[in-house]
DNA sequence: GACGGAACGC
DNA sequence: GCGTTCCGTC
Protein backbone atom coordinates (compact mmCIF):
# COMPACT_ATOMS: atom_id res chain seq x y z
CA UNK A 1 0.00 0.00 0.00
CA UNK A 2 3.05 2.23 0.21
CA UNK A 3 3.18 2.44 -3.51
CA UNK A 4 -0.39 3.42 -4.20
CA UNK A 5 -0.76 6.73 -5.86
CA UNK A 6 -2.45 9.18 -3.57
CA UNK A 7 -5.47 11.13 -4.69
CA UNK A 8 -8.13 10.30 -7.19
CA UNK A 9 -6.06 10.01 -10.32
CA UNK A 10 -6.60 6.94 -12.33
CA UNK A 11 -3.68 4.56 -11.99
CA UNK A 12 -0.74 5.40 -14.20
CA UNK A 13 1.12 2.66 -15.90
CA UNK A 14 4.72 2.88 -15.01
CA UNK A 15 6.98 -0.13 -15.06
CA UNK A 16 7.33 -1.84 -11.72
CA UNK A 17 11.01 -1.21 -11.51
CA UNK A 18 10.43 2.53 -11.66
CA UNK A 19 8.77 2.34 -8.29
CA UNK A 20 11.70 0.84 -6.54
CA UNK A 21 12.95 3.14 -3.83
CA UNK A 22 16.33 4.64 -4.41
CA UNK A 23 17.25 4.49 -0.79
CA UNK A 24 15.68 2.50 1.94
CA UNK A 25 16.03 2.89 5.64
CA UNK A 26 18.60 0.67 7.18
CA UNK A 27 21.02 -1.32 5.22
CA UNK A 28 19.45 -2.04 1.88
CA UNK A 29 22.16 -2.00 -0.72
CA UNK A 30 22.31 0.37 -3.63
CA UNK A 31 21.29 -1.21 -6.85
CA UNK A 32 23.45 -0.99 -9.88
CA UNK A 33 20.98 0.91 -12.03
CA UNK A 34 20.56 3.48 -9.26
CA UNK A 35 24.27 3.91 -9.21
CA UNK A 36 24.44 4.31 -12.98
CA UNK A 37 21.77 6.99 -12.93
CA UNK A 38 23.56 8.73 -10.14
CA UNK A 39 26.77 8.92 -12.16
CA UNK A 40 24.92 9.88 -15.32
CA UNK A 41 23.29 12.71 -13.43
CA UNK A 42 26.65 14.06 -12.47
CA UNK A 43 27.55 14.61 -16.09
CA UNK A 44 30.98 15.54 -17.31
CA UNK A 45 34.17 13.83 -16.38
CA UNK A 46 32.50 10.61 -15.48
CA UNK A 47 33.26 7.09 -16.52
CA UNK A 48 29.81 6.97 -18.07
CA UNK A 49 27.76 9.38 -20.16
CA UNK A 50 24.49 9.69 -22.01
CA UNK A 51 24.44 8.41 -25.57
CA UNK A 52 22.68 9.59 -28.68
CA UNK A 53 19.28 8.08 -28.11
CA UNK A 54 16.81 8.55 -25.35
CA UNK A 55 17.92 6.58 -22.33
CA UNK A 56 21.05 5.35 -24.04
CA UNK A 57 24.34 5.55 -22.24
CA UNK A 58 27.93 4.78 -23.06
CA UNK A 59 30.48 3.46 -20.66
CA UNK A 60 33.51 5.53 -21.52
CA UNK A 61 35.87 3.89 -19.11
CA UNK A 62 34.65 0.39 -18.23
CA UNK A 63 37.33 -0.46 -15.73
CA UNK A 64 37.01 2.86 -13.97
CA UNK A 65 33.28 2.44 -13.75
CA UNK A 66 33.80 -1.02 -12.33
CA UNK A 67 36.20 0.33 -9.77
CA UNK A 68 33.73 2.99 -8.67
CA UNK A 69 30.99 0.40 -8.40
CA UNK A 70 33.29 -1.87 -6.44
CA UNK A 71 34.11 0.93 -4.05
CA UNK A 72 30.43 1.60 -3.48
CA UNK A 73 29.71 -2.04 -2.82
CA UNK A 74 32.85 -2.91 -0.93
CA UNK A 75 34.00 -5.28 -3.66
CA UNK A 76 37.63 -4.42 -4.33
CA UNK A 77 37.97 -6.98 -7.12
CA UNK A 78 35.11 -5.70 -9.21
CA UNK A 79 35.85 -5.39 -12.91
CA UNK A 80 33.95 -4.80 -16.12
CA UNK A 81 33.52 -8.49 -16.81
CA UNK A 82 31.56 -8.88 -13.58
CA UNK A 83 29.75 -5.59 -13.79
CA UNK A 84 28.58 -6.36 -17.30
CA UNK A 85 27.21 -9.71 -16.11
CA UNK A 86 25.04 -7.74 -13.68
CA UNK A 87 23.93 -5.50 -16.54
CA UNK A 88 22.99 -8.57 -18.56
CA UNK A 89 20.72 -9.73 -15.77
CA UNK A 90 18.80 -6.51 -16.36
CA UNK A 91 17.79 -7.62 -19.84
CA UNK A 92 15.20 -10.08 -18.62
CA UNK A 93 13.95 -7.62 -16.07
CA UNK A 94 13.36 -5.13 -18.84
CA UNK A 95 15.39 -2.48 -17.12
CA UNK A 96 18.08 -2.33 -19.78
CA UNK A 97 18.93 -3.62 -23.16
CA UNK A 98 22.04 -3.61 -25.22
CA UNK A 99 22.52 -1.28 -28.14
CA UNK A 100 23.77 -3.83 -30.59
CA UNK A 101 26.87 -3.04 -32.52
CA UNK A 102 27.86 -0.17 -30.26
CA UNK A 103 30.63 -0.97 -27.87
CA UNK A 104 29.93 -0.41 -24.18
CA UNK A 105 26.55 1.04 -25.06
CA UNK A 106 23.32 0.15 -23.28
CA UNK A 107 19.92 1.69 -23.08
CA UNK A 108 17.48 2.15 -20.24
CA UNK A 109 14.02 0.99 -21.09
CA UNK A 110 12.27 4.07 -19.84
CA UNK A 111 10.44 5.54 -22.77
CA UNK A 112 8.75 8.73 -21.74
CA UNK A 113 9.85 8.43 -18.19
CA UNK A 114 12.66 9.90 -16.32
CA UNK A 115 13.64 9.46 -12.76
CA UNK A 116 14.57 12.69 -11.17
CA UNK A 117 15.58 12.52 -7.60
CA UNK A 118 19.16 11.89 -8.51
CA UNK A 119 21.64 14.74 -8.53
CA UNK A 120 21.72 16.57 -11.83
CA UNK A 121 18.36 15.45 -13.11
CA UNK A 122 17.02 16.08 -15.56
CA UNK A 123 20.01 16.17 -17.89
CA UNK A 124 20.68 19.69 -19.11
CA UNK A 125 19.19 20.72 -22.42
CA UNK A 126 16.04 18.67 -22.19
CA UNK A 127 12.68 20.33 -22.39
CA UNK A 128 10.36 18.77 -19.93
CA UNK A 129 6.77 19.25 -19.12
CA UNK A 130 5.68 17.77 -15.88
CA UNK A 131 2.44 15.97 -16.34
CA UNK A 132 2.82 13.29 -13.85
CA UNK A 133 2.59 12.93 -10.19
CA UNK A 134 4.96 12.79 -7.36
CA UNK A 135 4.89 9.60 -5.46
CA UNK A 136 4.93 10.35 -1.81
CA UNK A 137 5.88 7.73 0.64
CA UNK A 138 8.42 6.95 3.23
CA UNK A 139 11.08 6.04 2.36
CA UNK A 140 11.35 8.48 -0.51
CA UNK A 141 10.53 6.96 -3.84
CA UNK A 142 11.74 8.04 -7.19
CA UNK A 143 9.94 11.04 -8.53
CA UNK A 144 8.46 10.32 -11.90
CA UNK A 145 8.29 12.98 -14.53
CA UNK A 146 6.44 12.43 -17.73
CA UNK A 147 8.05 13.84 -20.84
CA UNK A 148 6.11 14.83 -23.91
C1' DG B 1 33.31 -7.87 -26.27
C1' DA B 2 29.12 -9.90 -25.48
C1' DC B 3 26.30 -13.64 -23.93
C1' DG B 4 24.17 -16.63 -20.43
C1' DG B 5 24.60 -20.95 -17.24
C1' DA B 6 25.94 -22.30 -12.77
C1' DA B 7 27.20 -21.99 -7.93
C1' DC B 8 27.37 -18.98 -4.37
C1' DG B 9 26.70 -15.18 -0.57
C1' DC B 10 24.04 -12.01 1.90
C1' DG C 1 16.10 -11.08 -4.99
C1' DC C 2 20.36 -8.92 -6.53
C1' DG C 3 24.16 -9.25 -7.74
C1' DT C 4 29.36 -11.61 -7.51
C1' DT C 5 32.47 -14.87 -9.19
C1' DC C 6 33.84 -17.91 -12.66
C1' DC C 7 33.82 -19.61 -17.08
C1' DG C 8 32.65 -21.88 -21.71
C1' DT C 9 31.05 -20.24 -26.14
C1' DC C 10 30.42 -17.29 -30.17
PDB file of C-alpha atoms (C1' of nucleotides) in Angstrom, chain A residues 20 31-32 69 73 82 90 93, chain C residues 1-8:
ATOM      1  CA  UNK A  20      11.699   0.838  -6.539  1.00  0.00           C
ATOM      2  CA  UNK A  31      21.288  -1.208  -6.853  1.00  0.00           C
ATOM      3  CA  UNK A  32      23.449  -0.988  -9.883  1.00  0.00           C
ATOM      4  CA  UNK A  69      30.994   0.396  -8.400  1.00  0.00           C
ATOM      5  CA  UNK A  73      29.712  -2.038  -2.821  1.00  0.00           C
ATOM      6  CA  UNK A  82      31.558  -8.884 -13.583  1.00  0.00           C
ATOM      7  CA  UNK A  90      18.797  -6.507 -16.363  1.00  0.00           C
ATOM      8  CA  UNK A  93      13.945  -7.617 -16.066  1.00  0.00           C
TER       9      UNK A  93
ATOM     10  C1'  DG C   1      16.098 -11.076  -4.990  1.00  0.00           C
ATOM     11  C1'  DC C   2      20.360  -8.916  -6.526  1.00  0.00           C
ATOM     12  C1'  DG C   3      24.159  -9.248  -7.736  1.00  0.00           C
ATOM     13  C1'  DT C   4      29.361 -11.606  -7.514  1.00  0.00           C
ATOM     14  C1'  DT C   5      32.471 -14.867  -9.188  1.00  0.00           C
ATOM     15  C1'  DC C   6      33.845 -17.906 -12.656  1.00  0.00           C
ATOM     16  C1'  DC C   7      33.818 -19.614 -17.084  1.00  0.00           C
ATOM     17  C1'  DG C   8      32.648 -21.876 -21.712  1.00  0.00           C
TER      18       DG C   8
END
